[in-house]
Tab-separated table of C-alpha atoms in Angstrom:
chain	number	residue	atom	x	y	z
A	30	UNK	CA	-31.736	-63.568	-3.337
A	31	UNK	CA	-34.964	-63.003	-5.243
A	32	UNK	CA	-34.905	-60.054	-7.601
A	33	UNK	CA	-37.883	-57.952	-8.644
A	34	UNK	CA	-36.589	-57.149	-12.123
A	35	UNK	CA	-39.397	-54.699	-12.810
A	36	UNK	CA	-38.567	-52.725	-9.660
A	37	UNK	CA	-34.857	-52.552	-10.435
A	38	UNK	CA	-35.426	-51.773	-14.084
A	39	UNK	CA	-37.778	-48.927	-13.203
A	40	UNK	CA	-35.669	-47.212	-10.572
A	41	UNK	CA	-32.074	-47.869	-11.563
A	42	UNK	CA	-32.044	-47.462	-15.310
A	43	UNK	CA	-35.100	-45.348	-16.132
A	44	UNK	CA	-36.033	-47.951	-18.704
A	45	UNK	CA	-32.671	-47.951	-20.509
A	46	UNK	CA	-31.825	-51.429	-19.253
A	47	UNK	CA	-34.038	-54.503	-19.123
A	48	UNK	CA	-34.036	-58.091	-17.844
A	49	UNK	CA	-32.111	-57.512	-14.626
A	50	UNK	CA	-30.722	-60.567	-12.875
A	51	UNK	CA	-28.853	-60.766	-9.584
A	52	UNK	CA	-25.392	-62.354	-9.894
A	53	UNK	CA	-23.647	-62.083	-6.532
A	54	UNK	CA	-23.139	-59.866	-3.505
A	55	UNK	CA	-19.626	-59.209	-2.227
A	56	UNK	CA	-18.266	-57.246	0.706
A	57	UNK	CA	-18.380	-53.880	-1.081
A	58	UNK	CA	-20.268	-54.402	-4.354
A	59	UNK	CA	-23.302	-56.197	-5.742
A	60	UNK	CA	-23.364	-57.464	-9.325
A	61	UNK	CA	-26.312	-57.684	-11.694
A	62	UNK	CA	-26.639	-58.416	-15.383
A	63	UNK	CA	-28.999	-56.588	-17.723
A	64	UNK	CA	-29.692	-56.030	-21.413
A	65	UNK	CA	-29.044	-52.576	-22.866
A	66	UNK	CA	-30.840	-50.737	-25.658
A	67	UNK	CA	-28.563	-52.410	-28.249
A	68	UNK	CA	-29.744	-55.836	-27.000
A	69	UNK	CA	-26.303	-56.513	-25.521
A	70	UNK	CA	-25.926	-58.133	-22.124
A	71	UNK	CA	-23.902	-56.027	-19.683
A	72	UNK	CA	-22.661	-56.309	-16.110
A	73	UNK	CA	-23.710	-53.759	-13.481
A	74	UNK	CA	-21.518	-53.332	-10.402
A	75	UNK	CA	-23.438	-51.438	-7.715
A	76	UNK	CA	-21.845	-49.983	-4.576
A	77	UNK	CA	-22.464	-47.318	-1.947
A	78	UNK	CA	-18.732	-46.538	-2.020
A	79	UNK	CA	-17.806	-44.227	-4.873
A	80	UNK	CA	-14.125	-44.749	-3.986
A	81	UNK	CA	-14.466	-48.515	-4.481
A	82	UNK	CA	-15.973	-48.112	-7.945
A	83	UNK	CA	-13.680	-45.232	-8.924
A	84	UNK	CA	-10.615	-47.383	-8.161
A	85	UNK	CA	-11.951	-50.190	-10.355
A	86	UNK	CA	-12.799	-47.741	-13.129
A	87	UNK	CA	-9.349	-46.108	-13.013
A	88	UNK	CA	-7.612	-49.495	-13.173
A	89	UNK	CA	-9.764	-50.491	-16.146
A	90	UNK	CA	-8.650	-47.335	-17.939
A	91	UNK	CA	-5.011	-48.079	-17.118
A	92	UNK	CA	-5.354	-51.590	-18.562
A	93	UNK	CA	-7.717	-50.803	-21.431
A	94	UNK	CA	-5.170	-51.710	-24.133
A	95	UNK	CA	-4.910	-55.283	-22.790
A	96	UNK	CA	-7.496	-57.454	-24.524
A	97	UNK	CA	-7.812	-59.938	-21.673
A	98	UNK	CA	-9.028	-57.454	-19.041
A	99	UNK	CA	-12.737	-56.805	-18.498
A	100	UNK	CA	-13.886	-53.579	-20.142
A	101	UNK	CA	-15.749	-51.083	-17.926
A	102	UNK	CA	-17.721	-48.508	-19.894
A	103	UNK	CA	-19.100	-45.929	-17.464
A	104	UNK	CA	-19.399	-44.881	-13.820
A	105	UNK	CA	-22.615	-43.108	-12.831
A	106	UNK	CA	-24.550	-42.068	-9.758
A	107	UNK	CA	-27.916	-43.731	-9.326
A	108	UNK	CA	-30.689	-41.149	-9.143
A	109	UNK	CA	-33.237	-42.926	-6.958
A	110	UNK	CA	-36.336	-41.140	-5.660
A	111	UNK	CA	-37.114	-41.377	-1.941
A	112	UNK	CA	-40.205	-43.531	-2.424
A	113	UNK	CA	-38.315	-45.924	-4.661
A	114	UNK	CA	-35.347	-46.006	-2.284
A	115	UNK	CA	-37.559	-47.209	0.561
A	116	UNK	CA	-38.769	-50.099	-1.582
A	117	UNK	CA	-35.264	-50.996	-2.705
A	118	UNK	CA	-33.852	-50.873	0.827
A	119	UNK	CA	-36.630	-53.155	2.031
A	120	UNK	CA	-36.023	-55.639	-0.799
A	121	UNK	CA	-32.187	-55.460	-0.762
A	122	UNK	CA	-30.909	-54.258	2.657
A	123	UNK	CA	-27.569	-52.481	2.495
A	124	UNK	CA	-27.251	-52.493	-1.294
A	125	UNK	CA	-28.938	-49.253	-2.343
A	126	UNK	CA	-28.722	-45.777	-0.802
A	127	UNK	CA	-28.579	-42.113	-1.755
A	128	UNK	CA	-24.851	-42.651	-2.366
A	129	UNK	CA	-25.243	-45.639	-4.702
A	130	UNK	CA	-23.202	-45.618	-7.905
A	131	UNK	CA	-23.008	-48.143	-10.722
A	132	UNK	CA	-20.256	-49.337	-13.040
A	133	UNK	CA	-21.351	-50.740	-16.392
A	134	UNK	CA	-19.045	-53.301	-17.963
A	135	UNK	CA	-18.758	-55.978	-20.600
A	136	UNK	CA	-20.440	-59.313	-19.929
A	137	UNK	CA	-18.659	-62.628	-20.506
A	138	UNK	CA	-20.744	-65.792	-20.672
A	139	UNK	CA	-18.183	-68.554	-20.079
A	140	UNK	CA	-16.465	-69.160	-16.744
A	141	UNK	CA	-12.962	-70.574	-16.304
A	142	UNK	CA	-14.034	-73.884	-14.741
A	143	UNK	CA	-16.691	-74.557	-17.372
A	144	UNK	CA	-14.123	-74.000	-20.113
A	145	UNK	CA	-11.160	-75.849	-18.604
A	146	UNK	CA	-12.974	-79.019	-17.566
A	147	UNK	CA	-13.716	-79.907	-21.197
A	148	UNK	CA	-10.080	-79.574	-22.330
A	149	UNK	CA	-7.386	-82.227	-22.640
A	150	UNK	CA	-4.253	-81.739	-20.545
A	151	UNK	CA	-2.209	-80.159	-23.384
A	152	UNK	CA	-5.134	-77.805	-24.077
A	153	UNK	CA	-5.363	-76.920	-20.377
A	154	UNK	CA	-1.653	-76.140	-20.280
A	155	UNK	CA	-1.941	-74.021	-23.411
A	156	UNK	CA	-4.853	-72.059	-21.914
A	157	UNK	CA	-2.971	-71.639	-18.634
A	158	UNK	CA	0.062	-70.420	-20.569
A	159	UNK	CA	-2.129	-67.705	-22.115
A	160	UNK	CA	-3.344	-66.806	-18.617
A	161	UNK	CA	0.250	-66.389	-17.412
A	162	UNK	CA	1.040	-64.149	-20.381
A	163	UNK	CA	-2.050	-62.070	-19.564
A	164	UNK	CA	-1.127	-61.685	-15.893
A	165	UNK	CA	2.416	-60.715	-16.879
A	166	UNK	CA	1.001	-57.983	-19.151
A	167	UNK	CA	-1.017	-56.664	-16.208
A	168	UNK	CA	2.034	-56.792	-13.928
A	169	UNK	CA	4.100	-54.949	-16.533
A	170	UNK	CA	1.553	-52.113	-16.213
A	171	UNK	CA	2.250	-51.976	-12.481
A	172	UNK	CA	-1.062	-53.564	-11.459
A	173	UNK	CA	-1.389	-56.661	-9.260
A	174	UNK	CA	-4.726	-58.465	-9.138
A	175	UNK	CA	-4.439	-59.960	-5.604
A	176	UNK	CA	-7.476	-62.230	-6.018
A	177	UNK	CA	-6.631	-64.620	-8.837
A	178	UNK	CA	-8.925	-67.650	-8.742
A	179	UNK	CA	-11.187	-69.500	-11.196
A	180	UNK	CA	-14.275	-67.390	-10.428
A	181	UNK	CA	-12.380	-64.213	-11.391
A	182	UNK	CA	-11.385	-65.559	-14.798
A	183	UNK	CA	-13.826	-65.621	-17.677
A	184	UNK	CA	-13.381	-66.857	-21.241
A	185	UNK	CA	-14.025	-65.027	-24.503
A	186	UNK	CA	-13.365	-66.785	-27.831
A	187	UNK	CA	-11.267	-69.372	-26.024
A	188	UNK	CA	-9.032	-66.740	-24.379
A	189	UNK	CA	-8.806	-65.895	-20.646
A	190	UNK	CA	-10.282	-62.616	-19.371
A	191	UNK	CA	-9.499	-61.179	-15.917
A	192	UNK	CA	-12.388	-59.637	-13.989
A	193	UNK	CA	-12.952	-58.181	-10.509
A	194	UNK	CA	-9.994	-55.939	-9.734
A	195	UNK	CA	-11.600	-54.958	-6.424
A	196	UNK	CA	-8.593	-56.048	-4.356
A	197	UNK	CA	-5.954	-54.948	-6.846
A	198	UNK	CA	-3.021	-52.751	-5.850
A	199	UNK	CA	-0.361	-50.784	-7.686
A	200	UNK	CA	2.268	-50.773	-4.936
A	201	UNK	CA	5.308	-53.077	-5.049
A	202	UNK	CA	4.762	-53.909	-1.361
A	203	UNK	CA	1.713	-53.665	0.904
A	204	UNK	CA	1.237	-54.005	4.648
A	205	UNK	CA	-1.708	-56.409	4.610
A	206	UNK	CA	-4.065	-58.432	2.417
A	207	UNK	CA	-7.721	-59.327	2.932
A	208	UNK	CA	-8.155	-62.574	1.034
A	209	UNK	CA	-9.601	-65.859	2.298
A	210	UNK	CA	-9.628	-67.596	-1.091
A	211	UNK	CA	-8.541	-71.248	-1.197
A	212	UNK	CA	-5.979	-70.196	-3.816
A	213	UNK	CA	-4.333	-67.435	-1.770
A	214	UNK	CA	-1.187	-68.019	0.331
A	215	UNK	CA	-2.491	-68.015	3.898
A	216	UNK	CA	0.941	-67.224	5.315
A	217	UNK	CA	1.068	-64.067	3.157
A	218	UNK	CA	-2.372	-62.975	4.355
A	219	UNK	CA	-1.095	-62.915	7.931
A	220	UNK	CA	2.173	-61.225	6.996
A	221	UNK	CA	2.854	-57.546	7.627
A	222	UNK	CA	4.909	-57.266	4.443
A	223	UNK	CA	3.327	-58.657	1.266
A	224	UNK	CA	4.846	-58.553	-2.229
A	225	UNK	CA	1.814	-58.347	-4.574
A	226	UNK	CA	3.641	-59.781	-7.604
A	227	UNK	CA	4.619	-62.877	-5.603
A	228	UNK	CA	1.120	-63.110	-4.132
A	229	UNK	CA	-0.339	-63.403	-7.643
A	230	UNK	CA	2.299	-65.978	-8.617
A	231	UNK	CA	1.340	-68.194	-5.666
A	232	UNK	CA	-2.343	-68.056	-6.647
A	233	UNK	CA	-1.436	-69.062	-10.207
A	234	UNK	CA	0.728	-71.919	-8.933
A	235	UNK	CA	-2.209	-73.144	-6.893
A	236	UNK	CA	-4.430	-73.070	-9.973
A	237	UNK	CA	-1.791	-75.025	-11.908
A	238	UNK	CA	-1.720	-77.596	-9.101
A	239	UNK	CA	-5.489	-77.908	-9.459
A	240	UNK	CA	-5.143	-78.549	-13.205
A	241	UNK	CA	-2.940	-81.576	-12.477
A	242	UNK	CA	-4.540	-82.906	-9.287
A	243	UNK	CA	-8.110	-81.583	-9.224
A	244	UNK	CA	-7.668	-79.429	-6.120
A	245	UNK	CA	-5.604	-76.478	-4.859
A	246	UNK	CA	-2.770	-76.920	-2.382
A	247	UNK	CA	-3.659	-76.823	1.288
A	248	UNK	CA	-0.149	-75.772	2.319
A	249	UNK	CA	3.166	-74.933	0.613
A	250	UNK	CA	5.247	-77.918	-0.527
A	251	UNK	CA	7.847	-78.392	2.212
A	252	UNK	CA	10.918	-80.377	1.042
A	253	UNK	CA	11.020	-83.821	2.651
A	254	UNK	CA	7.375	-83.782	3.734
A	255	UNK	CA	4.961	-86.572	2.799
A	256	UNK	CA	2.963	-84.124	0.663
A	257	UNK	CA	6.158	-83.023	-1.107
A	258	UNK	CA	7.209	-86.594	-1.982
A	259	UNK	CA	3.730	-87.727	-3.037
A	260	UNK	CA	3.196	-84.677	-5.241
A	261	UNK	CA	6.613	-85.096	-6.849
A	262	UNK	CA	5.877	-88.725	-7.695
A	263	UNK	CA	2.409	-87.872	-8.979
A	264	UNK	CA	3.281	-84.936	-11.234
A	265	UNK	CA	6.722	-85.621	-12.637
A	266	UNK	CA	9.789	-83.397	-12.559
A	267	UNK	CA	8.844	-80.426	-14.754
A	268	UNK	CA	5.274	-79.953	-13.531
A	269	UNK	CA	6.256	-80.449	-9.905
A	270	UNK	CA	9.179	-78.049	-10.192
A	271	UNK	CA	6.967	-75.319	-11.681
A	272	UNK	CA	4.365	-75.619	-8.931
A	273	UNK	CA	6.949	-75.894	-6.149
A	274	UNK	CA	8.762	-72.774	-7.378
A	275	UNK	CA	5.513	-70.777	-7.669
A	276	UNK	CA	4.160	-71.734	-4.239
A	277	UNK	CA	7.201	-71.417	-1.994
A	278	UNK	CA	6.468	-70.133	1.486
A	279	UNK	CA	9.160	-67.462	1.172
A	280	UNK	CA	7.720	-64.802	-1.141
A	281	UNK	CA	11.031	-63.666	-2.574
A	282	UNK	CA	11.899	-67.243	-3.619
A	283	UNK	CA	8.892	-67.671	-5.918
A	284	UNK	CA	9.950	-67.837	-9.560
A	285	UNK	CA	9.206	-64.866	-11.848
A	286	UNK	CA	6.501	-65.424	-14.441
A	287	UNK	CA	9.022	-65.289	-17.285
A	288	UNK	CA	10.846	-68.355	-15.939
A	289	UNK	CA	7.591	-70.215	-15.303
A	290	UNK	CA	6.469	-69.468	-18.852
A	291	UNK	CA	9.668	-71.016	-20.205
A	292	UNK	CA	9.145	-74.174	-18.135
A	293	UNK	CA	5.482	-74.307	-19.088
A	294	UNK	CA	6.390	-74.147	-22.773
A	295	UNK	CA	8.563	-77.250	-22.288
A	296	UNK	CA	5.834	-79.061	-20.363
A	297	UNK	CA	3.268	-78.169	-23.026
A	298	UNK	CA	5.452	-79.571	-25.814
A	299	UNK	CA	6.096	-82.755	-23.821
A	300	UNK	CA	2.396	-83.249	-23.167
A	301	UNK	CA	1.645	-82.885	-26.886
A	302	UNK	CA	4.324	-85.438	-27.761
A	303	UNK	CA	2.964	-87.750	-25.116
A	304	UNK	CA	-0.518	-87.663	-26.582
A	305	UNK	CA	0.906	-88.671	-29.944
A	306	UNK	CA	2.758	-91.669	-28.435
A	307	UNK	CA	1.615	-95.283	-28.716
A	308	UNK	CA	0.604	-97.399	-25.726
A	309	UNK	CA	1.833	-100.976	-26.271
A	310	UNK	CA	1.224	-104.008	-24.028
A	311	UNK	CA	4.364	-106.099	-23.682
A	312	UNK	CA	6.657	-107.670	-21.122
A	313	UNK	CA	8.877	-105.033	-19.532
A	314	UNK	CA	11.730	-107.306	-18.556
A	315	UNK	CA	14.841	-105.908	-16.885
A	316	UNK	CA	16.544	-102.698	-18.029
A	317	UNK	CA	20.207	-102.282	-17.187
A	318	UNK	CA	22.763	-99.498	-17.592
A	319	UNK	CA	20.550	-97.041	-15.756
A	320	UNK	CA	22.455	-93.771	-15.148
A	321	UNK	CA	23.011	-92.642	-11.586
A	322	UNK	CA	20.663	-89.833	-10.522
A	323	UNK	CA	18.523	-89.791	-13.661
A	324	UNK	CA	16.054	-87.229	-12.252
A	325	UNK	CA	17.132	-84.452	-14.671
A	326	UNK	CA	16.542	-86.839	-17.590
A	327	UNK	CA	12.973	-87.725	-16.676
A	328	UNK	CA	10.022	-86.381	-18.574
A	329	UNK	CA	6.285	-86.689	-18.022
A	330	UNK	CA	4.286	-88.175	-20.876
A	331	UNK	CA	0.511	-87.893	-21.081
A	332	UNK	CA	-1.649	-90.255	-23.082
A	333	UNK	CA	-5.269	-91.362	-23.358
A	334	UNK	CA	-6.549	-94.867	-22.734
A	335	UNK	CA	-9.379	-96.227	-24.851
A	336	UNK	CA	-11.717	-95.379	-21.958
A	337	UNK	CA	-10.866	-91.693	-22.469
A	338	UNK	CA	-9.470	-91.554	-18.939
A	339	UNK	CA	-6.429	-89.316	-18.935
A	340	UNK	CA	-3.314	-90.672	-17.254
A	341	UNK	CA	0.388	-90.013	-17.199
A	342	UNK	CA	3.655	-91.898	-16.911
A	343	UNK	CA	7.055	-90.544	-16.001
A	344	UNK	CA	10.082	-92.117	-17.611
A	345	UNK	CA	13.804	-91.680	-18.147
A	346	UNK	CA	14.193	-91.214	-21.878
A	347	UNK	CA	17.888	-92.046	-22.174
A	348	UNK	CA	17.705	-95.360	-20.329
A	349	UNK	CA	14.656	-97.249	-19.159
A	350	UNK	CA	14.195	-97.764	-15.450
A	351	UNK	CA	14.442	-101.375	-14.273
A	352	UNK	CA	11.360	-103.264	-13.152
A	353	UNK	CA	12.160	-104.356	-9.597
A	354	UNK	CA	8.836	-105.815	-8.476
A	355	UNK	CA	5.680	-107.000	-10.167
A	356	UNK	CA	3.938	-104.263	-12.164
A	357	UNK	CA	5.968	-101.407	-10.653
A	358	UNK	CA	8.845	-99.583	-12.352
A	359	UNK	CA	11.517	-98.066	-10.116
A	360	UNK	CA	14.336	-95.690	-10.951
A	361	UNK	CA	17.903	-95.566	-9.625
A	362	UNK	CA	17.055	-93.484	-6.556
A	363	UNK	CA	14.105	-95.661	-5.558
A	364	UNK	CA	11.393	-93.361	-6.929
A	365	UNK	CA	8.345	-95.138	-8.315
A	366	UNK	CA	7.996	-94.000	-11.906
A	367	UNK	CA	5.041	-96.030	-13.074
A	368	UNK	CA	2.636	-98.543	-11.552
A	369	UNK	CA	1.537	-100.783	-14.416
A	370	UNK	CA	-2.001	-102.034	-14.905
A	371	UNK	CA	-0.433	-104.785	-17.021
A	372	UNK	CA	3.201	-105.384	-17.832
A	373	UNK	CA	3.839	-102.721	-20.416
A	374	UNK	CA	6.156	-100.194	-21.912
A	375	UNK	CA	5.619	-96.939	-23.767
A	376	UNK	CA	6.634	-96.877	-27.419
A	377	UNK	CA	7.617	-93.307	-28.250
A	378	UNK	CA	8.333	-91.446	-31.434
A	379	UNK	CA	12.029	-92.021	-32.136
A	380	UNK	CA	12.516	-88.281	-32.612
A	381	UNK	CA	11.488	-87.564	-29.035
């Protein structure tokens, strides 16, 4: 959409705002950025529905003591003259009317994806941990976002900031949800009984899956399915368990954020230890005395090759898995733990 910044600046702000730029148009609101009289960049959320903007403004007030929630400063009616309104309606059909109002809010320059893609895995997990803490703070206030996804998370001073509470609710249960995001649980969207807290947890689990694999889940992880087995082998026990427990099809079975935070703390510490480990080329040989059902003993270790390509290896830290075939390490239950580029083993800090 092309934007006549002079036209908007003249008729919306009476000269108090400058340098208007169109950001995006949603179902109920249109967003612009502008520069105020203090030379600060701000966000303008324009809508013909005063109820839509009032709900957002009220939620912002309810959450104003949480640092990681976008600050909204004012809600005002746009005083647009008839002649100007005709021009605006011609340029931007459906956006401006006699009933148009505008919310002014804080602008954040850095988006979630731009920030996360430059982080190492331990840094990504640490940032995601801060996001979980933030969402829990919002939930503790009785507010559920209902549209958690990368585009609704900004970054300020390295910390996550939640924006766009347009679909948020304050009820513990709702009859329906309008959300077609790739991160939303599709089976919840078509349900007649949705638990908002669990809806948010699924979206977060999907984002965590994307951190590890590069893409959100297409469907819940069904035990015994090919997707379930492949994801388990790819991620390792702790990471897989977190994601599986957050994205269960049954809403009530999804783990509370407090439990996920505890697991994520463990995974974060393991990933840090893994980065500090040494990668040593050697001959694996045969490892005996492997305990039966060693799954609970396995940890996922992350390390960096010289090529700066991040990779991971899962291992049993009490007893090494035996090498059954060339360049592949198996464990006692037949799970492939590590496919070797060369015959190798991981030399870990003895305090691990």
